[in-house]
mmCIF file of C-alpha atoms and ligand atoms in Angstrom:
data_model
loop_
_atom_site.group_PDB
_atom_site.id
_atom_site.type_symbol
_atom_site.label_atom_id
_atom_site.label_comp_id
_atom_site.label_asym_id
_atom_site.label_seq_id
_atom_site.Cartn_x
_atom_site.Cartn_y
_atom_site.Cartn_z
ATOM 1 C CA MET A 20 30.813 49.624 0.232
ATOM 2 C CA THR A 21 31.854 46.021 0.788
ATOM 3 C CA LYS A 22 35.608 45.717 0.514
ATOM 4 C CA ALA A 23 37.089 42.587 -1.067
ATOM 5 C CA PHE A 24 40.663 41.481 -1.629
ATOM 6 C CA ILE A 25 41.526 39.000 -4.363
ATOM 7 C CA SER A 26 44.979 37.450 -4.340
ATOM 8 C CA GLY A 27 45.820 36.260 -7.844
ATOM 9 C CA ILE A 28 43.618 38.934 -9.430
ATOM 10 C CA LEU A 29 45.666 38.794 -12.638
ATOM 11 C CA GLY A 30 44.811 35.132 -13.205
ATOM 12 C CA GLN A 31 41.753 33.697 -14.942
ATOM 13 C CA ASP A 32 39.578 33.306 -11.842
ATOM 14 C CA GLY A 33 40.816 36.524 -10.243
ATOM 15 C CA ALA A 34 39.840 38.569 -13.278
ATOM 16 C CA TYR A 35 36.362 37.037 -13.569
ATOM 17 C CA LEU A 36 35.758 37.348 -9.821
ATOM 18 C CA ALA A 37 36.836 41.012 -9.879
ATOM 19 C CA GLU A 38 34.408 41.671 -12.730
ATOM 20 C CA PHE A 39 31.614 39.905 -10.816
ATOM 21 C CA LEU A 40 32.261 41.766 -7.536
ATOM 22 C CA LEU A 41 32.500 45.158 -9.288
ATOM 23 C CA LYS A 42 29.061 44.518 -10.818
ATOM 24 C CA LYS A 43 27.778 43.876 -7.275
ATOM 25 C CA GLY A 44 29.127 47.287 -6.179
ATOM 26 C CA TYR A 45 32.187 46.043 -4.254
ATOM 27 C CA GLU A 46 35.372 47.992 -3.747
ATOM 28 C CA VAL A 47 37.895 45.540 -5.208
ATOM 29 C CA TYR A 48 41.556 45.291 -4.227
ATOM 30 C CA GLY A 49 43.826 42.864 -5.997
ATOM 31 C CA GLY A 50 47.144 41.411 -5.010
ATOM 32 C CA SER A 51 49.824 40.844 -7.565
ATOM 33 C CA ARG A 52 53.505 40.010 -7.419
ATOM 34 C CA ARG A 53 55.683 42.836 -8.632
ATOM 35 C CA ASN A 54 56.950 40.910 -11.634
ATOM 36 C CA SER A 55 53.535 39.885 -12.965
ATOM 37 C CA GLN A 56 52.401 43.301 -14.257
ATOM 38 C CA ASP A 57 52.660 42.038 -17.839
ATOM 39 C CA GLU A 58 49.580 39.873 -17.257
ATOM 40 C CA LEU A 59 47.237 42.846 -16.898
ATOM 41 C CA TYR A 60 45.746 41.729 -20.213
ATOM 42 C CA ARG A 61 42.977 39.679 -18.561
ATOM 43 C CA LEU A 62 41.673 42.737 -16.712
ATOM 44 C CA GLN A 63 42.014 44.678 -19.966
ATOM 45 C CA VAL A 64 40.016 42.091 -21.934
ATOM 46 C CA LEU A 65 37.221 42.528 -19.364
ATOM 47 C CA GLY A 66 37.654 46.326 -19.415
ATOM 48 C CA ILE A 67 38.155 46.598 -15.638
ATOM 49 C CA GLU A 68 41.864 47.428 -15.343
ATOM 50 C CA ASP A 69 41.082 50.964 -14.072
ATOM 51 C CA GLU A 70 38.363 49.847 -11.659
ATOM 52 C CA VAL A 71 40.440 47.698 -9.310
ATOM 53 C CA SER A 72 43.187 48.799 -6.931
ATOM 54 C CA LEU A 73 46.313 46.693 -7.352
ATOM 55 C CA VAL A 74 48.622 46.254 -4.394
ATOM 56 C CA PRO A 75 51.917 44.356 -4.134
ATOM 57 C CA PHE A 76 51.191 40.941 -2.638
ATOM 58 C CA ASP A 77 53.388 37.868 -2.385
ATOM 59 C CA LEU A 78 52.383 34.627 -0.695
ATOM 60 C CA LEU A 79 56.060 33.783 -0.260
ATOM 61 C CA ASP A 80 56.504 36.774 2.063
ATOM 62 C CA PRO A 81 54.696 36.294 5.416
ATOM 63 C CA TYR A 82 55.368 39.907 6.493
ATOM 64 C CA ASN A 83 53.780 41.265 3.338
ATOM 65 C CA VAL A 84 50.768 38.963 3.785
ATOM 66 C CA PHE A 85 50.384 39.927 7.451
ATOM 67 C CA GLU A 86 50.605 43.641 6.659
ATOM 68 C CA THR A 87 48.115 43.410 3.755
ATOM 69 C CA VAL A 88 45.518 41.556 5.826
ATOM 70 C CA SER A 89 45.974 43.705 8.942
ATOM 71 C CA ALA A 90 46.002 47.092 7.224
ATOM 72 C CA GLY A 91 43.213 46.245 4.761
ATOM 73 C CA GLN A 92 40.530 45.055 7.210
ATOM 74 C CA PHE A 93 38.703 43.540 4.228
ATOM 75 C CA ASP A 94 35.160 42.194 4.473
ATOM 76 C CA GLU A 95 36.007 39.312 2.133
ATOM 77 C CA PHE A 96 39.385 37.803 1.226
ATOM 78 C CA TYR A 97 39.603 35.437 -1.748
ATOM 79 C CA ASN A 98 42.875 33.496 -1.945
ATOM 80 C CA LEU A 99 43.164 32.613 -5.620
ATOM 81 C CA ALA A 100 46.932 33.069 -5.883
ATOM 82 C CA ALA A 101 48.911 29.879 -6.396
ATOM 83 C CA GLN A 102 51.487 28.040 -8.398
ATOM 84 C CA SER A 103 48.566 26.441 -10.219
ATOM 85 C CA PHE A 104 50.200 24.371 -12.945
ATOM 86 C CA VAL A 105 50.236 20.747 -11.801
ATOM 87 C CA GLY A 106 52.921 19.785 -14.334
ATOM 88 C CA SER A 107 55.466 22.304 -12.957
ATOM 89 C CA SER A 108 54.935 21.200 -9.390
ATOM 90 C CA TRP A 109 57.290 18.224 -9.824
ATOM 91 C CA GLU A 110 60.035 20.608 -10.976
ATOM 92 C CA THR A 111 59.401 23.145 -8.189
ATOM 93 C CA PRO A 112 57.948 21.220 -5.236
ATOM 94 C CA VAL A 113 59.373 23.606 -2.639
ATOM 95 C CA VAL A 114 58.185 26.837 -4.263
ATOM 96 C CA THR A 115 54.846 25.153 -4.952
ATOM 97 C CA SER A 116 54.535 24.129 -1.286
ATOM 98 C CA ASN A 117 55.641 27.495 0.060
ATOM 99 C CA THR A 118 53.135 29.270 -2.180
ATOM 100 C CA ASP A 119 50.182 26.861 -2.148
ATOM 101 C CA ALA A 120 50.471 25.414 1.388
ATOM 102 C CA MET A 121 52.266 27.980 3.578
ATOM 103 C CA GLY A 122 50.846 31.039 1.788
ATOM 104 C CA PRO A 123 47.224 30.337 2.773
ATOM 105 C CA LEU A 124 48.364 29.578 6.325
ATOM 106 C CA TYR A 125 49.972 33.041 6.564
ATOM 107 C CA ILE A 126 46.659 34.579 5.464
ATOM 108 C CA LEU A 127 44.576 32.506 7.885
ATOM 109 C CA ASP A 128 46.847 33.344 10.781
ATOM 110 C CA ALA A 129 46.862 37.050 9.940
ATOM 111 C CA ILE A 130 43.038 37.015 9.786
ATOM 112 C CA LYS A 131 42.830 35.194 13.117
ATOM 113 C CA ARG A 132 45.166 37.653 14.851
ATOM 114 C CA ASN A 133 44.274 40.990 13.269
ATOM 115 C CA SER A 134 41.089 40.845 11.199
ATOM 116 C CA PRO A 135 38.781 38.108 12.535
ATOM 117 C CA HIS A 136 35.688 39.637 10.885
ATOM 118 C CA THR A 137 37.183 38.973 7.414
ATOM 119 C CA LYS A 138 35.440 36.157 5.532
ATOM 120 C CA PHE A 139 38.009 33.929 3.839
ATOM 121 C CA TYR A 140 37.780 31.858 0.661
ATOM 122 C CA GLN A 141 40.463 29.261 -0.147
ATOM 123 C CA ALA A 142 40.820 28.002 -3.718
ATOM 124 C CA SER A 143 40.970 24.271 -3.146
ATOM 125 C CA THR A 144 40.955 21.816 -5.990
ATOM 126 C CA SER A 145 39.796 18.460 -7.305
ATOM 127 C CA GLU A 146 43.509 17.583 -7.662
ATOM 128 C CA MET A 147 43.292 16.700 -3.935
ATOM 129 C CA PHE A 148 41.211 13.640 -4.957
ATOM 130 C CA GLY A 149 44.042 12.445 -7.247
ATOM 131 C CA LEU A 150 43.828 8.672 -7.203
ATOM 132 C CA ILE A 151 40.088 8.709 -6.734
ATOM 133 C CA GLN A 152 38.560 6.798 -3.832
ATOM 134 C CA GLU A 153 34.947 7.092 -5.081
ATOM 135 C CA PRO A 154 33.567 7.202 -8.640
ATOM 136 C CA ARG A 155 31.964 10.636 -8.018
ATOM 137 C CA GLN A 156 33.902 12.909 -5.690
ATOM 138 C CA SER A 157 32.060 15.000 -3.109
ATOM 139 C CA GLU A 158 33.070 16.980 -0.009
ATOM 140 C CA ARG A 159 33.131 13.693 1.930
ATOM 141 C CA THR A 160 35.331 11.686 -0.452
ATOM 142 C CA PRO A 161 38.744 10.808 1.029
ATOM 143 C CA PHE A 162 41.672 12.626 -0.584
ATOM 144 C CA TYR A 163 44.676 10.995 -2.301
ATOM 145 C CA PRO A 164 46.745 13.699 -4.034
ATOM 146 C CA ARG A 165 49.089 12.619 -6.835
ATOM 147 C CA SER A 166 51.328 15.670 -7.313
ATOM 148 C CA PRO A 167 53.284 18.098 -5.117
ATOM 149 C CA TYR A 168 50.609 20.614 -6.143
ATOM 150 C CA GLY A 169 47.796 18.368 -4.876
ATOM 151 C CA VAL A 170 49.642 17.669 -1.609
ATOM 152 C CA ALA A 171 50.258 21.390 -0.985
ATOM 153 C CA LYS A 172 46.634 22.256 -1.740
ATOM 154 C CA LEU A 173 45.443 19.556 0.648
ATOM 155 C CA PHE A 174 47.509 21.125 3.452
ATOM 156 C CA ALA A 175 45.883 24.518 2.789
ATOM 157 C CA HIS A 176 42.424 22.957 2.591
ATOM 158 C CA SER A 177 42.931 21.175 5.918
ATOM 159 C CA MET A 178 44.249 24.371 7.533
ATOM 160 C CA THR A 179 41.183 26.275 6.325
ATOM 161 C CA VAL A 180 38.920 23.678 7.948
ATOM 162 C CA ASN A 181 41.084 23.678 11.083
ATOM 163 C CA TYR A 182 41.091 27.484 11.525
ATOM 164 C CA ARG A 183 37.330 27.520 11.029
ATOM 165 C CA GLU A 184 36.825 24.827 13.660
ATOM 166 C CA SER A 185 39.496 26.080 16.092
ATOM 167 C CA TYR A 186 38.860 29.825 15.998
ATOM 168 C CA GLY A 187 35.350 30.181 14.540
ATOM 169 C CA LEU A 188 36.610 32.026 11.460
ATOM 170 C CA HIS A 189 34.260 32.406 8.485
ATOM 171 C CA ALA A 190 36.601 30.348 6.316
ATOM 172 C CA SER A 191 35.404 28.389 3.276
ATOM 173 C CA SER A 192 37.084 26.050 0.886
ATOM 174 C CA GLY A 193 35.850 25.708 -2.687
ATOM 175 C CA ILE A 194 36.879 22.351 -4.129
ATOM 176 C CA LEU A 195 36.719 23.365 -7.757
ATOM 177 C CA PHE A 196 36.998 20.919 -10.594
ATOM 178 C CA ASN A 197 38.693 22.079 -13.810
ATOM 179 C CA HIS A 198 37.226 25.337 -15.066
ATOM 180 C CA GLU A 199 38.305 26.947 -18.293
ATOM 181 C CA SER A 200 37.670 30.043 -20.397
ATOM 182 C CA PRO A 201 39.282 32.272 -23.019
ATOM 183 C CA LEU A 202 41.323 33.741 -20.135
ATOM 184 C CA ARG A 203 42.904 30.396 -19.193
ATOM 185 C CA GLY A 204 46.728 30.269 -19.237
ATOM 186 C CA VAL A 205 48.192 28.697 -22.389
ATOM 187 C CA GLN A 206 49.999 25.942 -20.444
ATOM 188 C CA PHE A 207 46.669 24.283 -19.518
ATOM 189 C CA VAL A 208 45.474 21.655 -21.937
ATOM 190 C CA THR A 209 42.152 23.167 -23.109
ATOM 191 C CA LYS A 210 43.671 26.565 -23.891
ATOM 192 C CA LYS A 211 46.679 24.932 -25.539
ATOM 193 C CA ILE A 212 44.301 22.968 -27.784
ATOM 194 C CA THR A 213 42.057 25.916 -28.723
ATOM 195 C CA THR A 214 45.062 28.194 -29.347
ATOM 196 C CA GLN A 215 47.117 25.765 -31.386
ATOM 197 C CA LEU A 216 44.205 24.363 -33.441
ATOM 198 C CA SER A 217 43.273 27.964 -34.290
ATOM 199 C CA GLU A 218 46.872 28.591 -35.367
ATOM 200 C CA ILE A 219 46.771 25.450 -37.541
ATOM 201 C CA SER A 220 43.507 26.578 -39.109
ATOM 202 C CA LEU A 221 45.065 29.982 -39.918
ATOM 203 C CA GLY A 222 48.198 28.394 -41.410
ATOM 204 C CA LYS A 223 50.428 29.569 -38.538
ATOM 205 C CA ARG A 224 51.317 26.124 -37.134
ATOM 206 C CA ASP A 225 51.662 22.578 -38.464
ATOM 207 C CA ILE A 226 51.105 20.219 -35.545
ATOM 208 C CA LEU A 227 49.722 20.239 -32.015
ATOM 209 C CA PHE A 228 51.703 17.995 -29.643
ATOM 210 C CA LEU A 229 49.988 16.737 -26.498
ATOM 211 C CA GLY A 230 50.586 14.212 -23.697
ATOM 212 C CA ASN A 231 48.058 11.790 -22.222
ATOM 213 C CA LEU A 232 44.869 11.984 -24.333
ATOM 214 C CA ASP A 233 43.058 9.447 -22.124
ATOM 215 C CA ALA A 234 43.043 11.608 -18.972
ATOM 216 C CA LYS A 235 39.468 12.528 -18.072
ATOM 217 C CA ARG A 236 38.414 15.742 -16.400
ATOM 218 C CA ASP A 237 35.191 17.369 -15.200
ATOM 219 C CA TRP A 238 35.347 20.650 -17.123
ATOM 220 C CA GLY A 239 33.179 23.773 -16.674
ATOM 221 C CA TYR A 240 33.188 27.474 -17.540
ATOM 222 C CA ALA A 241 35.293 29.575 -15.122
ATOM 223 C CA LYS A 242 32.999 32.601 -15.315
ATOM 224 C CA GLU A 243 30.244 30.582 -13.650
ATOM 225 C CA TYR A 244 32.530 29.088 -10.990
ATOM 226 C CA VAL A 245 33.574 32.456 -9.500
ATOM 227 C CA GLU A 246 29.927 33.130 -8.676
ATOM 228 C CA GLY A 247 29.964 29.999 -6.511
ATOM 229 C CA MET A 248 32.981 31.363 -4.609
ATOM 230 C CA TRP A 249 31.065 34.518 -3.749
ATOM 231 C CA GLN A 250 27.941 32.543 -2.772
ATOM 232 C CA MET A 251 29.989 30.555 -0.232
ATOM 233 C CA LEU A 252 30.995 33.756 1.551
ATOM 234 C CA GLN A 253 27.370 34.936 1.759
ATOM 235 C CA LEU A 254 26.396 31.984 4.011
ATOM 236 C CA LYS A 255 26.056 32.464 7.781
ATOM 237 C CA SER A 256 29.206 30.460 8.413
ATOM 238 C CA GLY A 257 32.093 28.965 6.470
ATOM 239 C CA ASP A 258 31.800 25.562 4.784
ATOM 240 C CA ASP A 259 33.324 23.424 2.021
ATOM 241 C CA PHE A 260 31.760 22.935 -1.390
ATOM 242 C CA VAL A 261 32.535 20.985 -4.537
ATOM 243 C CA LEU A 262 31.879 23.010 -7.700
ATOM 244 C CA ALA A 263 31.775 20.757 -10.757
ATOM 245 C CA SER A 264 29.731 20.035 -13.865
ATOM 246 C CA GLY A 265 29.013 16.425 -12.867
ATOM 247 C CA LYS A 266 30.249 15.156 -16.273
ATOM 248 C CA THR A 267 33.636 13.823 -17.306
ATOM 249 C CA SER A 268 35.345 13.821 -20.727
ATOM 250 C CA SER A 269 38.766 12.887 -22.023
ATOM 251 C CA VAL A 270 41.397 15.238 -23.426
ATOM 252 C CA ARG A 271 40.739 13.507 -26.778
ATOM 253 C CA ASP A 272 37.002 14.403 -26.506
ATOM 254 C CA PHE A 273 37.963 18.050 -26.027
ATOM 255 C CA VAL A 274 40.278 17.944 -29.079
ATOM 256 C CA ILE A 275 37.413 16.561 -31.183
ATOM 257 C CA LYS A 276 34.972 19.241 -29.964
ATOM 258 C CA ALA A 277 37.459 22.080 -30.513
ATOM 259 C CA ALA A 278 38.359 20.731 -33.974
ATOM 260 C CA GLU A 279 34.670 20.647 -34.935
ATOM 261 C CA CYS A 280 34.444 24.393 -34.200
ATOM 262 C CA LEU A 281 37.073 24.913 -36.920
ATOM 263 C CA ASP A 282 35.335 22.503 -39.338
ATOM 264 C CA PHE A 283 38.079 19.873 -38.977
ATOM 265 C CA GLU A 284 36.782 16.309 -39.104
ATOM 266 C CA LEU A 285 39.546 14.162 -37.590
ATOM 267 C CA GLU A 286 40.727 10.658 -38.382
ATOM 268 C CA TRP A 287 42.722 8.900 -35.645
ATOM 269 C CA GLU A 288 45.509 6.348 -36.007
ATOM 270 C CA GLY A 289 47.826 4.521 -33.584
ATOM 271 C CA GLU A 290 47.840 4.249 -29.813
ATOM 272 C CA GLN A 291 49.577 5.838 -26.822
ATOM 273 C CA LEU A 292 52.839 7.544 -27.890
ATOM 274 C CA ASN A 293 52.160 6.671 -31.553
ATOM 275 C CA GLU A 294 48.690 8.188 -31.693
ATOM 276 C CA LYS A 295 48.127 10.748 -34.465
ATOM 277 C CA ALA A 296 45.161 12.687 -35.826
ATOM 278 C CA TYR A 297 44.674 13.762 -39.431
ATOM 279 C CA ILE A 298 42.212 16.086 -41.162
ATOM 280 C CA LYS A 299 39.959 13.610 -42.979
ATOM 281 C CA SER A 300 39.444 15.693 -46.116
ATOM 282 C CA THR A 301 43.137 16.509 -46.759
ATOM 283 C CA GLY A 302 45.021 13.725 -44.973
ATOM 284 C CA LYS A 303 47.222 16.335 -43.213
ATOM 285 C CA GLN A 304 48.500 15.321 -39.772
ATOM 286 C CA ILE A 305 47.660 17.957 -37.171
ATOM 287 C CA LEU A 306 48.145 16.110 -33.873
ATOM 288 C CA GLY A 307 50.940 14.016 -32.406
ATOM 289 C CA ILE A 308 52.067 12.856 -28.964
ATOM 290 C CA ASP A 309 55.172 14.059 -27.166
ATOM 291 C CA GLU A 310 56.228 12.085 -24.095
ATOM 292 C CA LYS A 311 57.456 15.246 -22.355
ATOM 293 C CA PHE A 312 53.832 16.279 -21.718
ATOM 294 C CA TYR A 313 53.161 13.120 -19.691
ATOM 295 C CA ARG A 314 53.292 13.463 -15.879
ATOM 296 C CA PRO A 315 55.273 11.335 -13.399
ATOM 297 C CA ALA A 316 51.963 10.390 -11.724
ATOM 298 C CA GLU A 317 48.695 11.031 -13.541
ATOM 299 C CA VAL A 318 45.231 11.772 -12.218
ATOM 300 C CA ASP A 319 43.395 9.468 -14.623
ATOM 301 C CA ILE A 320 39.839 10.607 -14.038
ATOM 302 C CA LEU A 321 37.922 13.217 -12.074
ATOM 303 C CA LEU A 322 34.157 13.453 -11.814
ATOM 304 C CA GLY A 323 32.576 15.805 -9.305
ATOM 305 C CA ASN A 324 29.365 15.494 -7.357
ATOM 306 C CA PRO A 325 28.106 19.090 -6.957
ATOM 307 C CA THR A 326 24.855 18.169 -5.139
ATOM 308 C CA LYS A 327 25.704 20.116 -1.963
ATOM 309 C CA ALA A 328 26.432 23.304 -3.939
ATOM 310 C CA LYS A 329 23.119 22.932 -5.770
ATOM 311 C CA ASP A 330 21.135 22.284 -2.588
ATOM 312 C CA ILE A 331 22.696 24.957 -0.349
ATOM 313 C CA LEU A 332 24.035 27.622 -2.725
ATOM 314 C CA GLY A 333 21.626 27.080 -5.619
ATOM 315 C CA TRP A 334 24.757 26.914 -7.810
ATOM 316 C CA GLU A 335 24.899 24.819 -10.984
ATOM 317 C CA SER A 336 27.304 24.600 -13.906
ATOM 318 C CA GLN A 337 25.467 25.762 -17.055
ATOM 319 C CA THR A 338 27.862 25.506 -19.991
ATOM 320 C CA ASP A 339 28.546 22.086 -21.524
ATOM 321 C CA LEU A 340 31.870 21.035 -23.044
ATOM 322 C CA ALA A 341 30.840 21.692 -26.663
ATOM 323 C CA ASP A 342 29.752 25.251 -25.845
ATOM 324 C CA LEU A 343 32.870 25.832 -23.761
ATOM 325 C CA ALA A 344 35.036 24.720 -26.707
ATOM 326 C CA LYS A 345 33.049 27.078 -28.983
ATOM 327 C CA ILE A 346 33.571 30.072 -26.684
ATOM 328 C CA MET A 347 37.308 29.386 -26.379
ATOM 329 C CA VAL A 348 37.954 28.628 -30.058
ATOM 330 C CA LYS A 349 36.062 31.735 -31.193
ATOM 331 C CA PHE A 350 38.124 33.942 -28.859
ATOM 332 C CA ASP A 351 41.446 32.405 -29.920
ATOM 333 C CA TYR A 352 40.648 32.283 -33.646
ATOM 334 C CA ASP A 353 39.593 35.970 -33.679
ATOM 335 C CA ARG A 354 42.611 37.022 -31.616
ATOM 336 C CA ILE A 355 45.140 35.080 -33.689
ATOM 337 C CA SER A 356 43.646 36.129 -37.025
ATOM 338 C CA LYS A 357 44.205 39.784 -36.019
ATOM 339 C CA SER A 358 47.794 39.271 -34.807
HETATM 340 O O1 LIG B 679 44.880 21.336 -18.198
HETATM 341 P P1 LIG B 679 45.722 20.613 -17.221
HETATM 342 O O2 LIG B 679 47.132 21.051 -17.112
HETATM 343 O O3 LIG B 679 44.954 20.687 -15.848
HETATM 344 P P2 LIG B 679 45.038 19.842 -14.479
HETATM 345 O O4 LIG B 679 46.353 19.186 -14.313
HETATM 346 O O5 LIG B 679 43.834 18.952 -14.438
HETATM 347 O O6 LIG B 679 44.927 20.981 -13.384
HETATM 348 C C1 LIG B 679 44.029 22.082 -13.492
HETATM 349 O O7 LIG B 679 42.819 21.778 -12.853
HETATM 350 C C2 LIG B 679 42.917 21.572 -11.443
HETATM 351 C C3 LIG B 679 41.524 21.288 -10.929
HETATM 352 O O8 LIG B 679 41.324 19.897 -10.941
HETATM 353 C C4 LIG B 679 43.511 22.809 -10.777
HETATM 354 F F1 LIG B 679 43.645 22.626 -9.458
HETATM 355 C C5 LIG B 679 44.865 23.096 -11.371
HETATM 356 O O9 LIG B 679 45.403 24.294 -10.808
HETATM 357 C C6 LIG B 679 44.693 23.291 -12.870
HETATM 358 O O10 LIG B 679 43.887 24.417 -13.072
HETATM 359 O O11 LIG B 679 45.753 19.059 -17.570
HETATM 360 C C7 LIG B 679 44.572 18.297 -17.715
HETATM 361 C C8 LIG B 679 44.925 16.906 -18.214
HETATM 362 C C9 LIG B 679 46.038 16.211 -17.414
HETATM 363 O O12 LIG B 679 45.639 14.903 -17.152
HETATM 364 C C10 LIG B 679 47.232 16.198 -18.345
HETATM 365 O O13 LIG B 679 48.103 15.091 -18.176
HETATM 366 O O14 LIG B 679 45.428 17.027 -19.543
HETATM 367 C C11 LIG B 679 46.532 16.136 -19.691
HETATM 368 N N1 LIG B 679 47.351 16.613 -20.810
HETATM 369 C C12 LIG B 679 47.596 15.920 -21.950
HETATM 370 N N2 LIG B 679 48.397 16.622 -22.747
HETATM 371 C C13 LIG B 679 48.007 17.781 -20.876
HETATM 372 C C14 LIG B 679 48.677 17.793 -22.107
HETATM 373 N N3 LIG B 679 48.057 18.823 -20.009
HETATM 374 C C15 LIG B 679 48.799 19.908 -20.386
HETATM 375 N N4 LIG B 679 48.826 20.963 -19.535
HETATM 376 N N5 LIG B 679 49.488 19.953 -21.571
HETATM 377 C C16 LIG B 679 49.461 18.914 -22.466
HETATM 378 O O15 LIG B 679 50.090 18.977 -23.537
#
């Protein structure tokens, strides 16, 4: 049996990847910090909580990382653990850097020293492009991160490339653009929108407050993106790939699409901090802006060029934004109506 380790198995991508690898017949081990046991719900939603072996794993502890890698002798190691919320990274730049930059280095070094046959996947991110240097970002686009999170991830990405080139490790970096699902954390904007609009529709909330509605992202469905991670590790050698939908939409576009799923036709008024949205038929305000959700430095627009992934991996994003909104709203509406 092929043996895989997923750090961050309790997160959105970790849960979907575990489900995918179990279907392929893998023996799946998952790392979780001791205090994150309450997030088992994602594995439970997928019905796989009894099929994976959970082990204590903490990227902040180099000895624990070294021991896990050395003792496990895994065939594949997916590093999906991170402080992944961009907004928090300004409040916790040191923890973010220790987790997202140093953590992957501990893993790479442990693999190099004690388990060089292990194929390594690093969860890199489109946030590394930040202030974009090309209209469509590919593996060859220069990076310009705009947050402590983006800077830390760029360090880990560069280390992954460096360990591959220096020591011949099978180390790959997936530069994933935003990918969402019903299992997304509620602090991320799509999940916040689908959750809170569902609550409004069920009479459990009055208003949804957001930050910058003009930010544009290249959004896809997380369940499809984890397949791309696995495909990278099936190649003869490590490489870097952008996974993206190749389309970009604003936060406002996503609000409109999610609202449509709940039969809300919206009317918009005002600009910037004064922007508001009302339900056309009733005149009730359901959206406002709160400055606290703005970031000190924004990534205004991201648009990925996934040509290399299509050509080499045969990977393509399948679910468009309207369908993604439908999947997420249905999940949240059903869940909230039963609670
Ligand atoms: O959903 P977000 O928090 O995602 P963000 O910052 O793009 O990062 C996500 O995708 C990255 C891949 O590019 C990952 F690396 C990262 O770990 C994470 O998964 O915010 C999206 C946009 C931002 O421009 C933000 O300013 O939405 C804007 N926004 C507007 N109002 C808001 C809100 N974001 C959040 N979280 N909450 C708001 O109320």
